[in-house]
């Protein structure tokens, strides 16, 4: 079914083949989990080119694909491969291919027309099957468990790095293949950086702590953010936290298939702007999640995407104040015809944020 959708694209664009190199796209179509490989998809065949490290792995993971052995560089085998398959017009992933690689391909395939293509496989990937959603559920559930665990062991004086490692260790020992990204534990002023890195800073009582975590289970990612405080928070925290929660919940009640992604963003953004914190919410409301932790659709004020049933996206408004910190709340939801299903189960009421 996945390859057939690619072939429908080839037919619609008058292409004889498509080269796929983006890692998640490659795995989605072939099942290949190695670090190096290129796919050639034609109307009636499918090839995977890789080097010696992965010959046997291809046999195990990629049924239906013909192995092309690469000894030095893919450009060396490209001319013969294109001649054997009769490809004259070849699409490629222009959003991912480097200029240097393009030059090599152009030189190796002088008689073939190279056609830059947008992320067609990413578009296909953006609508999840029930089986994919089930895999994401497992990753989300493990992130929820890891968050519950850190809430039980987090103490003043623990460093951000120690807290992040506690979370990562829990995930890896409870079924995760790996973390989905560098985990964020950002306390006090560090929380004003939306993508802060866990540091040696000791966590203090009374300051907001942004915890943004995710893991990979069965090849699919989770992404969860909660903001907590150890002990009594300052007066500012309660108001900002309640505002972010209000923005998130209003968006989650409104999002449904057919809605423009930028409209979803504006629903949450208007809540925050009305309270006077618009400049402190500088990123988009969310993004797609699947084999990659950031993928289509994009849910922001500049997005051109329209939400579809089967999209799995994050809903994560935030407010960031330099010198004080930040508050962000993030759920993963499945877009449906008449609303969303919220997969994330970690508590997010104000009382639950005060540990």
CSV table of C-alpha atoms in Angstrom, one decimal:
chain,number,residue,atom,x,y,z
A,1,UNK,CA,0.0,0.0,0.0
A,2,UNK,CA,2.8,2.5,0.9
A,3,UNK,CA,4.7,1.8,-2.3
A,4,UNK,CA,1.5,2.0,-4.3
A,5,UNK,CA,0.9,5.5,-3.1
A,6,UNK,CA,4.4,6.5,-4.2
A,7,UNK,CA,3.7,4.9,-7.6
A,8,UNK,CA,0.4,6.9,-7.9
A,9,UNK,CA,2.6,10.0,-7.3
A,10,UNK,CA,5.0,8.9,-10.1
A,11,UNK,CA,2.1,8.5,-12.5
A,12,UNK,CA,0.6,11.9,-11.7
A,13,UNK,CA,3.9,13.7,-12.2
A,14,UNK,CA,5.1,11.7,-15.3
A,15,UNK,CA,8.1,10.3,-13.4
A,16,UNK,CA,9.8,7.0,-14.2
A,17,UNK,CA,11.2,6.7,-10.7
A,18,UNK,CA,11.9,8.3,-7.3
A,19,UNK,CA,15.0,8.2,-5.2
A,20,UNK,CA,14.4,8.2,-1.5
A,21,UNK,CA,17.2,9.0,0.9
A,22,UNK,CA,15.6,10.7,4.0
A,23,UNK,CA,16.0,8.2,6.8
A,24,UNK,CA,12.4,8.0,8.1
A,25,UNK,CA,11.0,8.0,4.6
A,26,UNK,CA,13.4,5.1,3.7
A,27,UNK,CA,12.4,3.1,6.7
A,28,UNK,CA,8.7,3.8,6.2
A,29,UNK,CA,8.8,2.4,2.6
A,30,UNK,CA,11.3,-0.5,3.0
A,31,UNK,CA,11.6,-1.4,6.7
A,32,UNK,CA,15.3,-0.7,6.6
A,33,UNK,CA,16.7,0.5,9.9
A,34,UNK,CA,20.4,0.9,8.9
A,35,UNK,CA,22.2,4.3,8.7
A,36,UNK,CA,23.0,4.3,5.0
A,37,UNK,CA,20.8,3.4,2.1
A,38,UNK,CA,19.0,4.7,-0.9
A,39,UNK,CA,15.7,3.5,-2.4
A,40,UNK,CA,14.8,3.6,-6.1
A,41,UNK,CA,11.0,3.2,-6.6
A,42,UNK,CA,9.7,2.7,-10.1
A,43,UNK,CA,6.3,1.8,-11.4
A,44,UNK,CA,7.1,-2.0,-11.2
A,45,UNK,CA,10.2,-2.4,-9.1
A,46,UNK,CA,11.8,-1.4,-5.8
A,47,UNK,CA,15.6,-1.3,-5.1
A,48,UNK,CA,17.7,-0.5,-2.1
A,49,UNK,CA,21.3,0.4,-2.5
A,50,UNK,CA,23.7,0.1,0.5
A,51,UNK,CA,27.2,-1.0,1.4
A,52,UNK,CA,28.6,-4.2,2.9
A,53,UNK,CA,27.6,-3.4,6.4
A,54,UNK,CA,24.0,-3.9,5.6
A,55,UNK,CA,23.8,-6.6,2.9
A,56,UNK,CA,22.5,-9.2,5.3
A,57,UNK,CA,20.3,-6.7,7.1
A,58,UNK,CA,18.5,-5.8,3.9
A,59,UNK,CA,17.7,-9.5,3.3
A,60,UNK,CA,16.1,-9.6,6.7
A,61,UNK,CA,14.3,-6.3,6.8
A,62,UNK,CA,13.4,-5.5,3.2
A,63,UNK,CA,11.3,-8.2,1.5
A,64,UNK,CA,10.3,-7.1,-2.0
A,65,UNK,CA,13.3,-4.9,-2.5
A,66,UNK,CA,16.2,-5.9,-4.7
A,67,UNK,CA,19.6,-5.2,-3.2
A,68,UNK,CA,22.1,-3.1,-5.1
A,69,UNK,CA,25.6,-3.4,-3.6
A,70,UNK,CA,27.6,-0.2,-3.2
A,71,UNK,CA,31.3,-0.6,-2.9
A,72,UNK,CA,32.5,3.0,-3.0
A,73,UNK,CA,29.7,5.6,-3.8
A,74,UNK,CA,26.1,5.4,-4.9
A,75,UNK,CA,26.9,7.5,-7.9
A,76,UNK,CA,29.1,4.6,-9.2
A,77,UNK,CA,26.2,2.2,-9.5
A,78,UNK,CA,23.5,4.8,-10.5
A,79,UNK,CA,24.1,4.7,-14.3
A,80,UNK,CA,23.8,1.0,-14.6
A,81,UNK,CA,20.7,0.9,-12.3
A,82,UNK,CA,18.9,3.6,-14.3
A,83,UNK,CA,19.8,1.9,-17.6
A,84,UNK,CA,18.5,-1.5,-16.3
A,85,UNK,CA,15.2,0.0,-15.1
A,86,UNK,CA,14.7,2.3,-18.1
A,87,UNK,CA,14.4,5.4,-16.0
A,88,UNK,CA,14.6,8.6,-18.1
A,89,UNK,CA,12.9,11.1,-15.7
A,90,UNK,CA,13.9,10.7,-12.1
A,91,UNK,CA,12.5,12.4,-9.0
A,92,UNK,CA,14.6,13.0,-5.9
A,93,UNK,CA,14.0,14.5,-2.4
A,94,UNK,CA,15.3,18.0,-3.0
A,95,UNK,CA,14.5,19.1,0.5
A,96,UNK,CA,17.1,16.6,1.9
A,97,UNK,CA,19.7,16.0,-0.8
A,98,UNK,CA,23.0,18.0,-0.4
A,99,UNK,CA,24.4,20.1,-3.3
A,100,UNK,CA,27.5,17.9,-3.3
A,101,UNK,CA,25.4,14.7,-3.7
A,102,UNK,CA,23.3,16.3,-6.4
A,103,UNK,CA,26.4,17.2,-8.4
A,104,UNK,CA,27.6,13.6,-8.2
A,105,UNK,CA,24.2,12.3,-9.4
A,106,UNK,CA,24.0,14.9,-12.1
A,107,UNK,CA,27.4,13.8,-13.4
A,108,UNK,CA,26.6,10.1,-13.2
A,109,UNK,CA,23.2,10.4,-14.9
A,110,UNK,CA,23.8,12.8,-17.7
A,111,UNK,CA,21.1,11.3,-19.9
A,112,UNK,CA,18.5,11.3,-17.2
A,113,UNK,CA,16.3,14.3,-16.3
A,114,UNK,CA,16.5,14.9,-12.5
A,115,UNK,CA,13.3,16.4,-11.1
A,116,UNK,CA,13.3,18.0,-7.6
A,117,UNK,CA,10.3,16.7,-5.6
A,118,UNK,CA,8.9,18.0,-2.3
A,119,UNK,CA,8.5,15.5,0.6
A,120,UNK,CA,5.8,13.3,-1.0
A,121,UNK,CA,6.7,10.4,1.3
A,122,UNK,CA,6.4,12.7,4.3
A,123,UNK,CA,3.0,13.7,3.1
A,124,UNK,CA,2.0,10.0,3.0
A,125,UNK,CA,3.5,9.4,6.4
A,126,UNK,CA,1.6,12.2,8.0
A,127,UNK,CA,-1.7,10.3,7.9
A,128,UNK,CA,-1.3,7.4,10.3
A,129,UNK,CA,-2.8,3.9,10.0
A,130,UNK,CA,-4.5,2.4,13.1
A,131,UNK,CA,-1.4,0.2,13.5
A,132,UNK,CA,0.9,3.3,13.5
A,133,UNK,CA,-1.4,5.0,16.0
A,134,UNK,CA,-1.2,2.0,18.3
A,135,UNK,CA,2.6,2.1,18.1
A,136,UNK,CA,2.5,5.8,19.1
A,137,UNK,CA,0.2,5.0,22.0
A,138,UNK,CA,2.9,2.7,23.4
A,139,UNK,CA,5.5,5.4,23.1
A,140,UNK,CA,3.2,8.0,24.7
A,141,UNK,CA,2.3,5.6,27.5
A,142,UNK,CA,6.0,5.1,28.3
A,143,UNK,CA,6.6,8.8,28.4
A,144,UNK,CA,3.7,9.2,30.8
A,145,UNK,CA,5.2,6.6,33.0
A,146,UNK,CA,8.6,8.3,32.9
A,147,UNK,CA,7.1,11.6,33.8
A,148,UNK,CA,5.3,10.0,36.8
A,149,UNK,CA,8.6,8.5,37.9
A,150,UNK,CA,10.5,11.7,37.8
A,151,UNK,CA,7.8,13.5,39.8
A,152,UNK,CA,8.3,10.9,42.5
A,153,UNK,CA,12.1,11.3,42.7
A,154,UNK,CA,12.7,15.0,41.8
A,155,UNK,CA,14.2,16.9,44.7
A,156,UNK,CA,15.8,20.3,45.3
A,157,UNK,CA,19.5,20.2,44.7
A,158,UNK,CA,19.3,17.6,41.9
A,159,UNK,CA,20.8,19.0,38.8
A,160,UNK,CA,19.0,19.3,35.5
A,161,UNK,CA,21.3,16.7,34.0
A,162,UNK,CA,20.7,14.3,36.8
A,163,UNK,CA,16.9,14.6,36.3
A,164,UNK,CA,17.2,14.1,32.6
A,165,UNK,CA,19.3,11.0,33.0
A,166,UNK,CA,16.9,9.6,35.6
A,167,UNK,CA,14.1,10.0,33.0
A,168,UNK,CA,16.2,8.5,30.1
A,169,UNK,CA,17.3,5.6,32.3
A,170,UNK,CA,13.7,4.8,33.2
A,171,UNK,CA,12.7,4.9,29.5
A,172,UNK,CA,15.5,2.7,28.4
A,173,UNK,CA,14.9,0.1,31.1
A,174,UNK,CA,11.2,0.0,30.5
A,175,UNK,CA,11.0,-0.7,26.7
A,176,UNK,CA,12.3,2.3,24.8
A,177,UNK,CA,14.7,1.8,21.9
A,178,UNK,CA,16.1,5.3,22.6
A,179,UNK,CA,15.0,8.8,23.6
A,180,UNK,CA,13.3,10.7,20.8
A,181,UNK,CA,15.5,13.8,21.3
A,182,UNK,CA,17.8,15.3,23.9
A,183,UNK,CA,15.5,15.5,26.9
A,184,UNK,CA,14.8,18.9,28.3
A,185,UNK,CA,14.8,19.6,32.0
A,186,UNK,CA,15.0,23.4,32.3
A,187,UNK,CA,14.5,25.0,35.7
A,188,UNK,CA,14.1,28.7,36.7
A,189,UNK,CA,15.5,31.1,34.1
A,190,UNK,CA,16.6,28.2,31.9
A,191,UNK,CA,13.0,27.5,31.2
A,192,UNK,CA,12.8,30.7,29.2
A,193,UNK,CA,14.7,28.9,26.5
A,194,UNK,CA,12.1,26.8,24.6
A,195,UNK,CA,14.8,24.3,23.6
A,196,UNK,CA,17.0,24.5,26.6
A,197,UNK,CA,19.6,21.8,27.2
A,198,UNK,CA,19.8,20.1,30.6
A,199,UNK,CA,22.7,21.7,32.5
A,200,UNK,CA,24.5,21.3,35.8
A,201,UNK,CA,22.3,23.9,37.4
A,202,UNK,CA,20.8,22.6,40.7
A,203,UNK,CA,17.0,22.7,40.7
A,204,UNK,CA,15.6,25.0,43.4
A,205,UNK,CA,12.3,24.9,45.3
A,206,UNK,CA,9.7,27.3,44.1
A,207,UNK,CA,10.9,27.8,40.5
A,208,UNK,CA,9.2,26.5,37.4
A,209,UNK,CA,10.7,23.4,35.9
A,210,UNK,CA,9.9,22.7,32.2
A,211,UNK,CA,10.2,18.9,31.5
A,212,UNK,CA,10.1,18.0,27.8
A,213,UNK,CA,10.6,14.3,27.1
A,214,UNK,CA,10.0,11.6,24.5
A,215,UNK,CA,11.0,8.1,23.6
A,216,UNK,CA,11.0,5.7,20.6
A,217,UNK,CA,9.1,2.5,20.9
A,218,UNK,CA,8.7,0.2,17.8
A,219,UNK,CA,10.1,2.9,15.6
A,220,UNK,CA,7.6,5.6,16.7
A,221,UNK,CA,8.1,8.6,18.9
A,222,UNK,CA,6.4,10.3,21.8
A,223,UNK,CA,6.7,13.9,22.9
A,224,UNK,CA,5.5,15.2,26.2
A,225,UNK,CA,5.9,18.4,28.1
A,226,UNK,CA,4.8,19.4,31.6
A,227,UNK,CA,5.9,22.2,33.9
A,228,UNK,CA,6.1,21.6,37.6
A,229,UNK,CA,7.3,23.3,40.8
A,230,UNK,CA,8.9,21.8,43.9
A,231,UNK,CA,7.2,23.3,46.9
A,232,UNK,CA,5.3,26.6,46.9
A,233,UNK,CA,5.5,28.6,43.6
A,234,UNK,CA,5.6,32.3,43.3
A,235,UNK,CA,2.5,34.4,42.5
A,236,UNK,CA,3.4,34.7,38.8
A,237,UNK,CA,3.5,30.9,38.2
A,238,UNK,CA,-0.2,30.1,39.0
A,239,UNK,CA,-1.5,32.8,36.6
A,240,UNK,CA,0.8,31.9,33.7
A,241,UNK,CA,0.3,28.2,34.2
A,242,UNK,CA,-3.5,28.6,34.2
A,243,UNK,CA,-3.3,30.7,31.0
A,244,UNK,CA,-1.2,28.2,29.1
A,245,UNK,CA,-3.5,25.4,30.2
A,246,UNK,CA,-6.6,27.4,29.0
A,247,UNK,CA,-5.0,28.0,25.6
A,248,UNK,CA,-4.1,24.4,25.2
A,249,UNK,CA,-7.5,23.1,26.2
A,250,UNK,CA,-9.4,25.5,24.0
A,251,UNK,CA,-7.3,24.4,21.0
A,252,UNK,CA,-7.8,20.7,21.8
A,253,UNK,CA,-11.6,21.2,22.0
A,254,UNK,CA,-11.7,22.9,18.6
A,255,UNK,CA,-9.2,21.0,16.4
A,256,UNK,CA,-10.7,18.6,13.9
A,257,UNK,CA,-10.1,17.3,10.4
A,258,UNK,CA,-10.5,19.9,7.7
A,259,UNK,CA,-9.2,22.8,9.8
A,260,UNK,CA,-6.3,24.8,8.5
A,261,UNK,CA,-3.3,24.2,10.8
A,262,UNK,CA,-2.7,27.9,11.2
A,263,UNK,CA,-6.3,28.3,12.4
A,264,UNK,CA,-5.6,25.7,15.2
A,265,UNK,CA,-2.5,27.8,16.1
A,266,UNK,CA,-4.5,31.0,16.2
A,267,UNK,CA,-7.1,29.5,18.6
A,268,UNK,CA,-4.5,29.0,21.3
A,269,UNK,CA,-2.4,32.1,20.4
A,270,UNK,CA,-5.4,34.5,20.8
A,271,UNK,CA,-5.9,33.3,24.4
A,272,UNK,CA,-2.3,34.1,25.2
A,273,UNK,CA,-2.3,37.4,23.2
A,274,UNK,CA,-5.4,38.6,24.9
A,275,UNK,CA,-3.7,38.2,28.3
A,276,UNK,CA,-0.8,40.3,27.0
A,277,UNK,CA,1.8,37.5,26.6
A,278,UNK,CA,1.7,37.3,22.8
A,279,UNK,CA,5.4,38.2,22.3
A,280,UNK,CA,6.3,35.5,24.9
A,281,UNK,CA,4.7,32.7,22.8
A,282,UNK,CA,7.1,32.7,19.9
A,283,UNK,CA,6.9,29.2,18.4
A,284,UNK,CA,4.1,27.3,16.7
A,285,UNK,CA,1.4,25.4,18.5
A,286,UNK,CA,2.6,22.0,17.4
A,287,UNK,CA,3.9,19.6,14.8
A,288,UNK,CA,3.3,16.1,13.5
A,289,UNK,CA,4.8,13.1,15.3
A,290,UNK,CA,5.5,9.6,14.0
A,291,UNK,CA,8.7,7.9,13.0
A,292,UNK,CA,10.3,11.4,13.5
A,293,UNK,CA,9.6,13.5,16.5
A,294,UNK,CA,9.1,16.5,14.2
A,295,UNK,CA,7.3,15.8,10.9
A,296,UNK,CA,4.3,16.9,8.9
A,297,UNK,CA,1.9,18.6,9.4
A,298,UNK,CA,3.3,21.8,10.8
A,299,UNK,CA,0.9,23.6,13.2
A,300,UNK,CA,1.9,27.2,13.3
A,301,UNK,CA,0.8,30.6,12.2
A,302,UNK,CA,2.8,30.3,8.9
A,303,UNK,CA,1.7,26.8,8.1
A,304,UNK,CA,0.0,26.0,4.8
A,305,UNK,CA,-1.1,22.6,5.9
A,306,UNK,CA,-4.7,21.4,6.4
A,307,UNK,CA,-5.3,18.9,9.2
A,308,UNK,CA,-6.5,15.5,8.1
A,309,UNK,CA,-8.1,12.6,10.0
A,310,UNK,CA,-5.2,10.4,11.1
A,311,UNK,CA,-2.7,13.1,11.7
A,312,UNK,CA,-1.0,12.8,15.0
A,313,UNK,CA,0.1,16.2,16.3
A,314,UNK,CA,1.3,17.9,19.4
A,315,UNK,CA,-0.6,20.8,21.0
A,316,UNK,CA,2.0,22.7,23.0
A,317,UNK,CA,1.5,26.4,23.8
A,318,UNK,CA,4.0,28.1,26.1
A,319,UNK,CA,5.0,31.4,27.7
A,320,UNK,CA,8.6,32.2,28.2
A,321,UNK,CA,9.9,35.2,30.3
A,322,UNK,CA,13.6,36.0,30.4
A,323,UNK,CA,15.1,36.0,33.8
A,324,UNK,CA,12.1,34.1,35.3
A,325,UNK,CA,11.5,30.9,33.3
A,326,UNK,CA,8.8,29.3,31.2
A,327,UNK,CA,5.6,27.3,31.2
A,328,UNK,CA,4.8,24.8,28.4
A,329,UNK,CA,2.2,22.1,28.3
A,330,UNK,CA,2.3,19.5,25.5
A,331,UNK,CA,-0.1,16.7,24.6
A,332,UNK,CA,-0.1,14.3,21.6
A,333,UNK,CA,-3.5,14.1,19.9
A,334,UNK,CA,-5.0,12.2,17.0
A,335,UNK,CA,-7.0,14.3,14.6
A,336,UNK,CA,-10.4,12.9,13.9
A,337,UNK,CA,-13.4,14.0,11.8
A,338,UNK,CA,-15.2,15.6,14.7
A,339,UNK,CA,-12.4,16.5,17.1
A,340,UNK,CA,-9.3,14.9,18.6
A,341,UNK,CA,-8.4,12.0,20.8
A,342,UNK,CA,-5.8,13.0,23.4
A,343,UNK,CA,-3.3,10.2,23.8
A,344,UNK,CA,-1.3,11.9,26.6
A,345,UNK,CA,-2.5,11.0,30.1
A,346,UNK,CA,-0.1,12.8,32.4
A,347,UNK,CA,-2.0,15.1,34.7
A,348,UNK,CA,-1.9,18.8,34.0
A,349,UNK,CA,-4.2,20.6,36.4
A,350,UNK,CA,-2.5,23.4,38.4
A,351,UNK,CA,-2.6,21.3,41.6
A,352,UNK,CA,-0.8,18.4,39.9
A,353,UNK,CA,2.0,20.8,38.9
A,354,UNK,CA,2.9,21.6,42.5
A,355,UNK,CA,5.0,18.7,43.8
